[in-house]
Amino acid sequence: MSAKTFDANEADNLEDIERSFAVIAVEQAETYWSLLTKMKGSKLRLTKYDDDIYNKFIEHFPEYKDIERVRKFDEEELKSKIAKERWRKYIALFETIEDYNFGTLLRTDSTEEYGQHGTIFAVRIQFYAFEIARNRHGLNDWICGK
């Protein structure tokens, strides 16, 4: 008797599973926001891999050396066909990090709170890349004490 392997391309798109993933993504965003209200982002480490995530982010995406590009970006910078290929290569570097490719919410503008506009669905390592960069540059410090 052989075990049947899971094929994501043939799997049913179950609403309950999607809803569960959405709930987890919202909970993660709420937890992160709560942390930022209690501690300046510039003092916060998100993972033990922050240095590696940040350094490889800047290496693979040198355009984000420009702090303004980190502060606010367009969703197409992550979702266009060309961008997806670039991000795939970056994301693959972090396969050893737990839940590196798990879906999460990411603000496209660090001067805004999470909301209906300016929040996108992204892969966890993309969230880490942007939020670690934002924290290092003090772009999330305004949230502390809110």
mmCIF file of N, CA and C in Angstrom:
data_model
loop_
_atom_site.group_PDB
_atom_site.id
_atom_site.type_symbol
_atom_site.label_atom_id
_atom_site.label_comp_id
_atom_site.label_asym_id
_atom_site.label_seq_id
_atom_site.Cartn_x
_atom_site.Cartn_y
_atom_site.Cartn_z
ATOM 1 N N MET A 1 0.844 -1.177 0.000
ATOM 2 C CA MET A 1 0.000 0.000 0.000
ATOM 3 C C MET A 1 0.887 1.236 0.000
ATOM 4 N N SER A 2 0.710 2.105 -0.961
ATOM 5 C CA SER A 2 1.549 3.303 -1.034
ATOM 6 C C SER A 2 0.762 4.521 -0.581
ATOM 7 N N ALA A 3 1.483 5.434 0.022
ATOM 8 C CA ALA A 3 0.860 6.682 0.479
ATOM 9 C C ALA A 3 0.686 7.605 -0.717
ATOM 10 N N LYS A 4 -0.468 8.223 -0.795
ATOM 11 C CA LYS A 4 -0.738 9.161 -1.880
ATOM 12 C C LYS A 4 -0.114 10.507 -1.512
ATOM 13 N N THR A 5 0.631 11.086 -2.440
ATOM 14 C CA THR A 5 1.252 12.380 -2.167
ATOM 15 C C THR A 5 0.262 13.497 -2.443
ATOM 16 N N PHE A 6 0.408 14.576 -1.721
ATOM 17 C CA PHE A 6 -0.473 15.732 -1.857
ATOM 18 C C PHE A 6 -0.032 16.575 -3.042
ATOM 19 N N ASP A 7 -0.966 16.886 -3.918
ATOM 20 C CA ASP A 7 -0.707 17.743 -5.069
ATOM 21 C C ASP A 7 -1.547 18.999 -4.922
ATOM 22 N N ALA A 8 -0.903 20.113 -4.620
ATOM 23 C CA ALA A 8 -1.606 21.372 -4.390
ATOM 24 C C ALA A 8 -2.418 21.808 -5.606
ATOM 25 N N ASN A 9 -1.964 21.458 -6.795
ATOM 26 C CA ASN A 9 -2.684 21.838 -8.015
ATOM 27 C C ASN A 9 -4.016 21.109 -8.159
ATOM 28 N N GLU A 10 -4.140 19.961 -7.511
ATOM 29 C CA GLU A 10 -5.373 19.192 -7.605
ATOM 30 C C GLU A 10 -6.221 19.280 -6.345
ATOM 31 N N ALA A 11 -5.766 19.994 -5.357
ATOM 32 C CA ALA A 11 -6.488 20.095 -4.088
ATOM 33 C C ALA A 11 -7.720 20.973 -4.228
ATOM 34 N N ASP A 12 -8.744 20.636 -3.461
ATOM 35 C CA ASP A 12 -9.937 21.475 -3.425
ATOM 36 C C ASP A 12 -9.587 22.793 -2.757
ATOM 37 N N ASN A 13 -10.211 23.851 -3.224
ATOM 38 C CA ASN A 13 -10.009 25.167 -2.629
ATOM 39 C C ASN A 13 -11.084 25.347 -1.572
ATOM 40 N N LEU A 14 -10.824 24.887 -0.394
ATOM 41 C CA LEU A 14 -11.816 24.859 0.666
ATOM 42 C C LEU A 14 -11.882 26.191 1.403
ATOM 43 N N GLU A 15 -13.096 26.704 1.498
ATOM 44 C CA GLU A 15 -13.299 27.996 2.166
ATOM 45 C C GLU A 15 -12.824 27.976 3.606
ATOM 46 N N ASP A 16 -13.058 26.893 4.320
ATOM 47 C CA ASP A 16 -12.662 26.820 5.725
ATOM 48 C C ASP A 16 -11.148 26.930 5.888
ATOM 49 N N ILE A 17 -10.409 26.316 4.968
ATOM 50 C CA ILE A 17 -8.947 26.393 5.030
ATOM 51 C C ILE A 17 -8.501 27.829 4.755
ATOM 52 N N GLU A 18 -9.060 28.439 3.717
ATOM 53 C CA GLU A 18 -8.718 29.829 3.407
ATOM 54 C C GLU A 18 -9.051 30.748 4.574
ATOM 55 N N ARG A 19 -10.212 30.548 5.173
ATOM 56 C CA ARG A 19 -10.634 31.367 6.312
ATOM 57 C C ARG A 19 -9.657 31.196 7.477
ATOM 58 N N SER A 20 -9.223 29.957 7.713
ATOM 59 C CA SER A 20 -8.263 29.701 8.795
ATOM 60 C C SER A 20 -6.951 30.431 8.555
ATOM 61 N N PHE A 21 -6.467 30.392 7.309
ATOM 62 C CA PHE A 21 -5.237 31.105 6.986
ATOM 63 C C PHE A 21 -5.417 32.609 7.171
ATOM 64 N N ALA A 22 -6.567 33.125 6.779
ATOM 65 C CA ALA A 22 -6.838 34.560 6.940
ATOM 66 C C ALA A 22 -6.871 34.948 8.413
ATOM 67 N N VAL A 23 -7.490 34.120 9.232
ATOM 68 C CA VAL A 23 -7.560 34.397 10.672
ATOM 69 C C VAL A 23 -6.158 34.431 11.261
ATOM 70 N N ILE A 24 -5.330 33.474 10.895
ATOM 71 C CA ILE A 24 -3.955 33.431 11.399
ATOM 72 C C ILE A 24 -3.183 34.668 10.950
ATOM 73 N N ALA A 25 -3.346 35.078 9.703
ATOM 74 C CA ALA A 25 -2.650 36.267 9.188
ATOM 75 C C ALA A 25 -3.075 37.519 9.946
ATOM 76 N N VAL A 26 -4.363 37.648 10.226
ATOM 77 C CA VAL A 26 -4.858 38.813 10.971
ATOM 78 C C VAL A 26 -4.323 38.774 12.409
ATOM 79 N N GLU A 27 -4.326 37.620 13.025
ATOM 80 C CA GLU A 27 -3.801 37.498 14.395
ATOM 81 C C GLU A 27 -2.326 37.875 14.445
ATOM 82 N N GLN A 28 -1.555 37.448 13.447
ATOM 83 C CA GLN A 28 -0.136 37.784 13.398
ATOM 84 C C GLN A 28 0.053 39.290 13.255
ATOM 85 N N ALA A 29 -0.752 39.923 12.401
ATOM 86 C CA ALA A 29 -0.666 41.376 12.212
ATOM 87 C C ALA A 29 -1.020 42.101 13.506
ATOM 88 N N GLU A 30 -2.061 41.648 14.185
ATOM 89 C CA GLU A 30 -2.461 42.273 15.452
ATOM 90 C C GLU A 30 -1.369 42.122 16.506
ATOM 91 N N THR A 31 -0.754 40.955 16.559
ATOM 92 C CA THR A 31 0.329 40.716 17.526
ATOM 93 C C THR A 31 1.516 41.634 17.226
ATOM 94 N N TYR A 32 1.889 41.734 15.959
ATOM 95 C CA TYR A 32 3.009 42.588 15.577
ATOM 96 C C TYR A 32 2.704 44.051 15.908
ATOM 97 N N TRP A 33 1.508 44.502 15.570
ATOM 98 C CA TRP A 33 1.120 45.882 15.856
ATOM 99 C C TRP A 33 1.163 46.144 17.365
ATOM 100 N N SER A 34 0.683 45.197 18.142
ATOM 101 C CA SER A 34 0.697 45.333 19.602
ATOM 102 C C SER A 34 2.125 45.469 20.118
ATOM 103 N N LEU A 35 3.044 44.677 19.566
ATOM 104 C CA LEU A 35 4.462 44.795 19.942
ATOM 105 C C LEU A 35 4.995 46.191 19.633
ATOM 106 N N LEU A 36 4.665 46.690 18.449
ATOM 107 C CA LEU A 36 5.150 48.014 18.042
ATOM 108 C C LEU A 36 4.569 49.141 18.890
ATOM 109 N N THR A 37 3.400 48.940 19.478
ATOM 110 C CA THR A 37 2.841 49.981 20.354
ATOM 111 C C THR A 37 3.537 50.009 21.710
ATOM 112 N N LYS A 38 4.203 48.902 22.053
ATOM 113 C CA LYS A 38 4.858 48.787 23.353
ATOM 114 C C LYS A 38 6.367 49.018 23.298
ATOM 115 N N MET A 39 6.952 48.834 22.110
ATOM 116 C CA MET A 39 8.406 48.947 21.971
ATOM 117 C C MET A 39 8.728 49.578 20.616
ATOM 118 N N LYS A 40 9.678 50.488 20.619
ATOM 119 C CA LYS A 40 10.093 51.074 19.342
ATOM 120 C C LYS A 40 10.603 49.981 18.421
ATOM 121 N N GLY A 41 10.181 50.045 17.172
ATOM 122 C CA GLY A 41 10.618 49.059 16.199
ATOM 123 C C GLY A 41 12.125 48.986 16.070
ATOM 124 N N SER A 42 12.797 50.120 16.243
ATOM 125 C CA SER A 42 14.256 50.152 16.121
ATOM 126 C C SER A 42 14.950 49.337 17.222
ATOM 127 N N LYS A 43 14.216 48.943 18.249
ATOM 128 C CA LYS A 43 14.769 48.131 19.341
ATOM 129 C C LYS A 43 14.313 46.673 19.253
ATOM 130 N N LEU A 44 13.505 46.366 18.257
ATOM 131 C CA LEU A 44 12.862 45.068 18.155
ATOM 132 C C LEU A 44 13.581 44.149 17.173
ATOM 133 N N ARG A 45 13.776 42.908 17.591
ATOM 134 C CA ARG A 45 14.275 41.859 16.682
ATOM 135 C C ARG A 45 13.103 40.929 16.413
ATOM 136 N N LEU A 46 12.861 40.633 15.147
ATOM 137 C CA LEU A 46 11.737 39.767 14.792
ATOM 138 C C LEU A 46 12.105 38.292 14.795
ATOM 139 N N THR A 47 13.357 37.992 14.432
ATOM 140 C CA THR A 47 13.825 36.605 14.402
ATOM 141 C C THR A 47 15.300 36.597 14.787
ATOM 142 N N LYS A 48 15.819 35.407 15.014
ATOM 143 C CA LYS A 48 17.261 35.305 15.256
ATOM 144 C C LYS A 48 18.040 35.429 13.946
ATOM 145 N N TYR A 49 17.326 35.486 12.828
ATOM 146 C CA TYR A 49 17.938 35.597 11.513
ATOM 147 C C TYR A 49 17.841 37.003 10.925
ATOM 148 N N ASP A 50 17.475 37.993 11.722
ATOM 149 C CA ASP A 50 17.253 39.354 11.214
ATOM 150 C C ASP A 50 18.404 39.875 10.366
ATOM 151 N N ASP A 51 19.632 39.698 10.828
ATOM 152 C CA ASP A 51 20.785 40.224 10.087
ATOM 153 C C ASP A 51 20.886 39.587 8.703
ATOM 154 N N ASP A 52 20.734 38.286 8.647
ATOM 155 C CA ASP A 52 20.816 37.571 7.373
ATOM 156 C C ASP A 52 19.661 37.969 6.447
ATOM 157 N N ILE A 53 18.462 38.037 6.976
ATOM 158 C CA ILE A 53 17.301 38.430 6.176
ATOM 159 C C ILE A 53 17.506 39.827 5.599
ATOM 160 N N TYR A 54 17.953 40.757 6.436
ATOM 161 C CA TYR A 54 18.157 42.137 5.986
ATOM 162 C C TYR A 54 19.286 42.232 4.949
ATOM 163 N N ASN A 55 20.424 41.630 5.252
ATOM 164 C CA ASN A 55 21.575 41.722 4.346
ATOM 165 C C ASN A 55 21.273 41.115 2.978
ATOM 166 N N LYS A 56 20.598 39.982 2.957
ATOM 167 C CA LYS A 56 20.257 39.356 1.675
ATOM 168 C C LYS A 56 19.148 40.133 0.964
ATOM 169 N N PHE A 57 18.275 40.774 1.715
ATOM 170 C CA PHE A 57 17.237 41.626 1.124
ATOM 171 C C PHE A 57 17.890 42.759 0.340
ATOM 172 N N ILE A 58 18.831 43.435 0.968
ATOM 173 C CA ILE A 58 19.516 44.557 0.312
ATOM 174 C C ILE A 58 20.395 44.054 -0.840
ATOM 175 N N GLU A 59 20.985 42.893 -0.669
ATOM 176 C CA GLU A 59 21.818 42.312 -1.739
ATOM 177 C C GLU A 59 20.973 41.959 -2.969
ATOM 178 N N HIS A 60 19.831 41.335 -2.761
ATOM 179 C CA HIS A 60 18.969 40.907 -3.866
ATOM 180 C C HIS A 60 18.083 42.026 -4.414
ATOM 181 N N PHE A 61 17.822 43.017 -3.577
ATOM 182 C CA PHE A 61 16.958 44.141 -3.968
ATOM 183 C C PHE A 61 17.644 45.456 -3.585
ATOM 184 N N PRO A 62 18.726 45.819 -4.276
ATOM 185 C CA PRO A 62 19.491 47.020 -3.906
ATOM 186 C C PRO A 62 18.666 48.307 -3.966
ATOM 187 N N GLU A 63 17.560 48.286 -4.690
ATOM 188 C CA GLU A 63 16.708 49.473 -4.745
ATOM 189 C C GLU A 63 16.139 49.838 -3.372
ATOM 190 N N TYR A 64 16.120 48.881 -2.441
ATOM 191 C CA TYR A 64 15.598 49.157 -1.105
ATOM 192 C C TYR A 64 16.650 49.723 -0.150
ATOM 193 N N LYS A 65 17.820 50.034 -0.691
ATOM 194 C CA LYS A 65 18.767 50.840 0.091
ATOM 195 C C LYS A 65 18.178 52.233 0.276
ATOM 196 N N ASP A 66 17.324 52.634 -0.647
ATOM 197 C CA ASP A 66 16.599 53.905 -0.574
ATOM 198 C C ASP A 66 15.490 53.753 0.471
ATOM 199 N N ILE A 67 15.646 54.431 1.584
ATOM 200 C CA ILE A 67 14.712 54.308 2.707
ATOM 201 C C ILE A 67 13.279 54.642 2.292
ATOM 202 N N GLU A 68 13.120 55.567 1.373
ATOM 203 C CA GLU A 68 11.765 55.927 0.930
ATOM 204 C C GLU A 68 11.082 54.758 0.233
ATOM 205 N N ARG A 69 11.850 53.911 -0.439
ATOM 206 C CA ARG A 69 11.282 52.727 -1.100
ATOM 207 C C ARG A 69 10.860 51.681 -0.070
ATOM 208 N N VAL A 70 11.529 51.678 1.081
ATOM 209 C CA VAL A 70 11.159 50.771 2.169
ATOM 210 C C VAL A 70 9.936 51.329 2.894
ATOM 211 N N ARG A 71 9.918 52.642 3.061
ATOM 212 C CA ARG A 71 8.813 53.302 3.763
ATOM 213 C C ARG A 71 7.482 53.015 3.070
ATOM 214 N N LYS A 72 7.476 53.164 1.749
ATOM 215 C CA LYS A 72 6.241 52.985 0.987
ATOM 216 C C LYS A 72 6.585 52.349 -0.356
ATOM 217 N N PHE A 73 5.899 51.270 -0.666
ATOM 218 C CA PHE A 73 6.120 50.587 -1.935
ATOM 219 C C PHE A 73 4.775 50.242 -2.557
ATOM 220 N N ASP A 74 4.823 49.919 -3.817
ATOM 221 C CA ASP A 74 3.628 49.537 -4.568
ATOM 222 C C ASP A 74 3.512 48.018 -4.576
ATOM 223 N N GLU A 75 2.321 47.524 -4.481
ATOM 224 C CA GLU A 75 2.081 46.077 -4.463
ATOM 225 C C GLU A 75 2.714 45.372 -5.661
ATOM 226 N N GLU A 76 2.777 46.037 -6.805
ATOM 227 C CA GLU A 76 3.357 45.447 -8.005
ATOM 228 C C GLU A 76 4.837 45.101 -7.819
ATOM 229 N N GLU A 77 5.494 45.756 -6.862
ATOM 230 C CA GLU A 77 6.902 45.454 -6.590
ATOM 231 C C GLU A 77 7.069 44.040 -6.037
ATOM 232 N N LEU A 78 5.977 43.444 -5.587
ATOM 233 C CA LEU A 78 5.999 42.074 -5.097
ATOM 234 C C LEU A 78 5.225 41.130 -6.004
ATOM 235 N N LYS A 79 4.263 41.654 -6.740
ATOM 236 C CA LYS A 79 3.299 40.790 -7.426
ATOM 237 C C LYS A 79 3.417 40.735 -8.949
ATOM 238 N N SER A 80 4.171 41.623 -9.570
ATOM 239 C CA SER A 80 4.297 41.556 -11.029
ATOM 240 C C SER A 80 5.032 40.263 -11.403
ATOM 241 N N LYS A 81 4.930 39.861 -12.648
ATOM 242 C CA LYS A 81 5.578 38.627 -13.105
ATOM 243 C C LYS A 81 7.089 38.662 -12.866
ATOM 244 N N ILE A 82 7.720 39.768 -13.219
ATOM 245 C CA ILE A 82 9.174 39.915 -13.023
ATOM 246 C C ILE A 82 9.515 39.914 -11.534
ATOM 247 N N ALA A 83 8.719 40.640 -10.744
ATOM 248 C CA ALA A 83 8.963 40.714 -9.305
ATOM 249 C C ALA A 83 8.822 39.339 -8.656
ATOM 250 N N LYS A 84 7.818 38.599 -9.043
ATOM 251 C CA LYS A 84 7.607 37.267 -8.457
ATOM 252 C C LYS A 84 8.826 36.374 -8.662
ATOM 253 N N GLU A 85 9.431 36.452 -9.835
ATOM 254 C CA GLU A 85 10.622 35.639 -10.104
ATOM 255 C C GLU A 85 11.790 36.069 -9.205
ATOM 256 N N ARG A 86 11.981 37.358 -9.065
ATOM 257 C CA ARG A 86 13.051 37.859 -8.187
ATOM 258 C C ARG A 86 12.791 37.428 -6.743
ATOM 259 N N TRP A 87 11.551 37.564 -6.305
ATOM 260 C CA TRP A 87 11.208 37.206 -4.933
ATOM 261 C C TRP A 87 11.330 35.700 -4.704
ATOM 262 N N ARG A 88 10.969 34.897 -5.691
ATOM 263 C CA ARG A 88 11.087 33.437 -5.548
ATOM 264 C C ARG A 88 12.525 33.046 -5.192
ATOM 265 N N LYS A 89 13.483 33.654 -5.866
ATOM 266 C CA LYS A 89 14.899 33.353 -5.608
ATOM 267 C C LYS A 89 15.300 33.774 -4.191
ATOM 268 N N TYR A 90 14.816 34.924 -3.767
ATOM 269 C CA TYR A 90 15.118 35.406 -2.412
ATOM 270 C C TYR A 90 14.462 34.506 -1.368
ATOM 271 N N ILE A 91 13.202 34.211 -1.539
ATOM 272 C CA ILE A 91 12.446 33.400 -0.587
ATOM 273 C C ILE A 91 13.084 32.027 -0.417
ATOM 274 N N ALA A 92 13.566 31.446 -1.504
ATOM 275 C CA ALA A 92 14.175 30.115 -1.457
ATOM 276 C C ALA A 92 15.397 30.058 -0.538
ATOM 277 N N LEU A 93 16.034 31.193 -0.297
ATOM 278 C CA LEU A 93 17.206 31.237 0.585
ATOM 279 C C LEU A 93 16.851 30.939 2.037
ATOM 280 N N PHE A 94 15.567 31.026 2.377
ATOM 281 C CA PHE A 94 15.163 30.939 3.779
ATOM 282 C C PHE A 94 14.266 29.743 4.077
ATOM 283 N N GLU A 95 14.402 28.701 3.295
ATOM 284 C CA GLU A 95 13.588 27.502 3.493
ATOM 285 C C GLU A 95 13.761 26.881 4.867
ATOM 286 N N THR A 96 14.871 27.153 5.531
ATOM 287 C CA THR A 96 15.121 26.568 6.854
ATOM 288 C C THR A 96 14.406 27.333 7.977
ATOM 289 N N ILE A 97 13.887 28.508 7.687
ATOM 290 C CA ILE A 97 13.164 29.288 8.699
ATOM 291 C C ILE A 97 11.717 28.809 8.748
ATOM 292 N N GLU A 98 11.268 28.496 9.941
ATOM 293 C CA GLU A 98 9.907 27.994 10.112
ATOM 294 C C GLU A 98 8.877 28.970 9.544
ATOM 295 N N ASP A 99 7.942 28.440 8.784
ATOM 296 C CA ASP A 99 6.840 29.222 8.202
ATOM 297 C C ASP A 99 7.308 30.360 7.296
ATOM 298 N N TYR A 100 8.498 30.218 6.697
ATOM 299 C CA TYR A 100 9.055 31.276 5.848
ATOM 300 C C TYR A 100 8.132 31.646 4.694
ATOM 301 N N ASN A 101 7.352 30.683 4.212
ATOM 302 C CA ASN A 101 6.490 30.940 3.059
ATOM 303 C C ASN A 101 5.012 31.001 3.431
ATOM 304 N N PHE A 102 4.745 31.149 4.705
ATOM 305 C CA PHE A 102 3.373 31.230 5.186
ATOM 306 C C PHE A 102 2.794 32.604 4.835
ATOM 307 N N GLY A 103 1.539 32.655 4.514
ATOM 308 C CA GLY A 103 0.903 33.929 4.165
ATOM 309 C C GLY A 103 0.728 34.826 5.366
ATOM 310 N N THR A 104 0.917 36.115 5.159
ATOM 311 C CA THR A 104 0.765 37.095 6.227
ATOM 312 C C THR A 104 0.363 38.437 5.621
ATOM 313 N N LEU A 105 0.049 39.385 6.466
ATOM 314 C CA LEU A 105 -0.331 40.722 6.009
ATOM 315 C C LEU A 105 0.867 41.655 6.103
ATOM 316 N N LEU A 106 0.988 42.525 5.115
ATOM 317 C CA LEU A 106 2.098 43.477 5.054
ATOM 318 C C LEU A 106 1.556 44.843 4.662
ATOM 319 N N ARG A 107 1.938 45.858 5.411
ATOM 320 C CA ARG A 107 1.547 47.230 5.068
ATOM 321 C C ARG A 107 2.433 47.726 3.924
ATOM 322 N N THR A 108 1.838 48.342 2.932
ATOM 323 C CA THR A 108 2.626 48.895 1.827
ATOM 324 C C THR A 108 3.163 50.270 2.175
ATOM 325 N N ASP A 109 2.664 50.869 3.247
ATOM 326 C CA ASP A 109 3.087 52.208 3.678
ATOM 327 C C ASP A 109 3.310 52.180 5.185
ATOM 328 N N SER A 110 4.551 52.352 5.607
ATOM 329 C CA SER A 110 4.870 52.254 7.028
ATOM 330 C C SER A 110 4.380 53.451 7.836
ATOM 331 N N THR A 111 3.832 54.466 7.174
ATOM 332 C CA THR A 111 3.285 55.614 7.911
ATOM 333 C C THR A 111 1.806 55.399 8.240
ATOM 334 N N GLU A 112 1.281 54.257 7.827
ATOM 335 C CA GLU A 112 -0.134 53.936 8.045
ATOM 336 C C GLU A 112 -0.284 52.683 8.897
ATOM 337 N N GLU A 113 -1.434 52.583 9.556
ATOM 338 C CA GLU A 113 -1.773 51.375 10.296
ATOM 339 C C GLU A 113 -2.271 50.316 9.322
ATOM 340 N N TYR A 114 -2.407 49.092 9.813
ATOM 341 C CA TYR A 114 -3.039 48.054 9.000
ATOM 342 C C TYR A 114 -4.466 48.498 8.713
ATOM 343 N N GLY A 115 -4.915 48.285 7.494
ATOM 344 C CA GLY A 115 -6.277 48.647 7.129
ATOM 345 C C GLY A 115 -6.651 48.037 5.798
ATOM 346 N N GLN A 116 -7.873 48.311 5.384
ATOM 347 C CA GLN A 116 -8.378 47.754 4.130
ATOM 348 C C GLN A 116 -7.531 48.195 2.940
ATOM 349 N N HIS A 117 -7.105 49.437 2.950
ATOM 350 C CA HIS A 117 -6.253 49.955 1.887
ATOM 351 C C HIS A 117 -4.822 50.008 2.421
ATOM 352 N N GLY A 118 -3.886 49.641 1.604
ATOM 353 C CA GLY A 118 -2.484 49.720 2.020
ATOM 354 C C GLY A 118 -1.999 48.504 2.776
ATOM 355 N N THR A 119 -2.779 47.436 2.785
ATOM 356 C CA THR A 119 -2.355 46.180 3.385
ATOM 357 C C THR A 119 -2.526 45.093 2.335
ATOM 358 N N ILE A 120 -1.468 44.312 2.136
ATOM 359 C CA ILE A 120 -1.524 43.253 1.139
ATOM 360 C C ILE A 120 -1.209 41.906 1.784
ATOM 361 N N PHE A 121 -1.557 40.861 1.075
ATOM 362 C CA PHE A 121 -1.218 39.513 1.482
ATOM 363 C C PHE A 121 0.155 39.209 0.900
ATOM 364 N N ALA A 122 1.084 38.780 1.734
ATOM 365 C CA ALA A 122 2.458 38.515 1.299
ATOM 366 C C ALA A 122 2.964 37.240 1.968
ATOM 367 N N VAL A 123 4.129 36.817 1.556
ATOM 368 C CA VAL A 123 4.791 35.670 2.166
ATOM 369 C C VAL A 123 5.546 36.174 3.403
ATOM 370 N N ARG A 124 5.591 35.359 4.426
ATOM 371 C CA ARG A 124 6.186 35.762 5.705
ATOM 372 C C ARG A 124 7.594 36.331 5.541
ATOM 373 N N ILE A 125 8.427 35.739 4.692
ATOM 374 C CA ILE A 125 9.797 36.242 4.545
ATOM 375 C C ILE A 125 9.796 37.630 3.904
ATOM 376 N N GLN A 126 8.807 37.948 3.068
ATOM 377 C CA GLN A 126 8.679 39.309 2.528
ATOM 378 C C GLN A 126 8.318 40.272 3.658
ATOM 379 N N PHE A 127 7.407 39.852 4.518
ATOM 380 C CA PHE A 127 7.052 40.649 5.695
ATOM 381 C C PHE A 127 8.305 40.918 6.521
ATOM 382 N N TYR A 128 9.065 39.873 6.810
ATOM 383 C CA TYR A 128 10.289 40.057 7.594
ATOM 384 C C TYR A 128 11.245 41.030 6.911
ATOM 385 N N ALA A 129 11.453 40.861 5.623
ATOM 386 C CA ALA A 129 12.399 41.714 4.905
ATOM 387 C C ALA A 129 12.023 43.187 5.053
ATOM 388 N N PHE A 130 10.778 43.518 4.761
ATOM 389 C CA PHE A 130 10.362 44.918 4.845
ATOM 390 C C PHE A 130 10.323 45.425 6.277
ATOM 391 N N GLU A 131 9.770 44.641 7.183
ATOM 392 C CA GLU A 131 9.623 45.136 8.556
ATOM 393 C C GLU A 131 10.956 45.205 9.293
ATOM 394 N N ILE A 132 11.863 44.305 9.021
ATOM 395 C CA ILE A 132 13.207 44.412 9.614
ATOM 396 C C ILE A 132 13.886 45.675 9.097
ATOM 397 N N ALA A 133 13.795 45.911 7.787
ATOM 398 C CA ALA A 133 14.389 47.132 7.212
ATOM 399 C C ALA A 133 13.732 48.381 7.806
ATOM 400 N N ARG A 134 12.421 48.389 7.904
ATOM 401 C CA ARG A 134 11.722 49.541 8.482
ATOM 402 C C ARG A 134 12.140 49.769 9.928
ATOM 403 N N ASN A 135 12.240 48.694 10.683
ATOM 404 C CA ASN A 135 12.641 48.830 12.083
ATOM 405 C C ASN A 135 14.071 49.343 12.204
ATOM 406 N N ARG A 136 14.954 48.858 11.386
ATOM 407 C CA ARG A 136 16.354 49.310 11.440
ATOM 408 C C ARG A 136 16.496 50.792 11.120
ATOM 409 N N HIS A 137 15.612 51.297 10.302
ATOM 410 C CA HIS A 137 15.667 52.711 9.927
ATOM 411 C C HIS A 137 14.726 53.572 10.773
ATOM 412 N N GLY A 138 14.134 52.987 11.801
ATOM 413 C CA GLY A 138 13.266 53.733 12.705
ATOM 414 C C GLY A 138 11.931 54.135 12.106
ATOM 415 N N LEU A 139 11.551 53.524 11.005
ATOM 416 C CA LEU A 139 10.319 53.918 10.315
ATOM 417 C C LEU A 139 9.046 53.489 11.049
ATOM 418 N N ASN A 140 9.173 52.552 11.991
ATOM 419 C CA ASN A 140 8.014 52.127 12.777
ATOM 420 C C ASN A 140 8.007 52.708 14.182
ATOM 421 N N ASP A 141 8.992 53.521 14.514
ATOM 422 C CA ASP A 141 9.084 54.057 15.877
ATOM 423 C C ASP A 141 7.890 54.927 16.258
ATOM 424 N N TRP A 142 7.241 55.552 15.302
ATOM 425 C CA TRP A 142 6.098 56.424 15.560
ATOM 426 C C TRP A 142 4.917 55.689 16.197
ATOM 427 N N ILE A 143 4.908 54.372 16.050
ATOM 428 C CA ILE A 143 3.780 53.567 16.541
ATOM 429 C C ILE A 143 3.840 53.393 18.057
ATOM 430 N N CYS A 144 5.046 53.381 18.604
ATOM 431 C CA CYS A 144 5.232 53.148 20.034
ATOM 432 C C CYS A 144 4.460 54.190 20.856
ATOM 433 N N GLY A 145 3.660 53.684 21.802
ATOM 434 C CA GLY A 145 2.871 54.558 22.661
ATOM 435 C C GLY A 145 1.510 54.905 22.106
ATOM 436 N N LYS A 146 1.230 54.477 20.884
ATOM 437 C CA LYS A 146 -0.097 54.768 20.284
ATOM 438 C C LYS A 146 -1.194 54.021 20.976
#
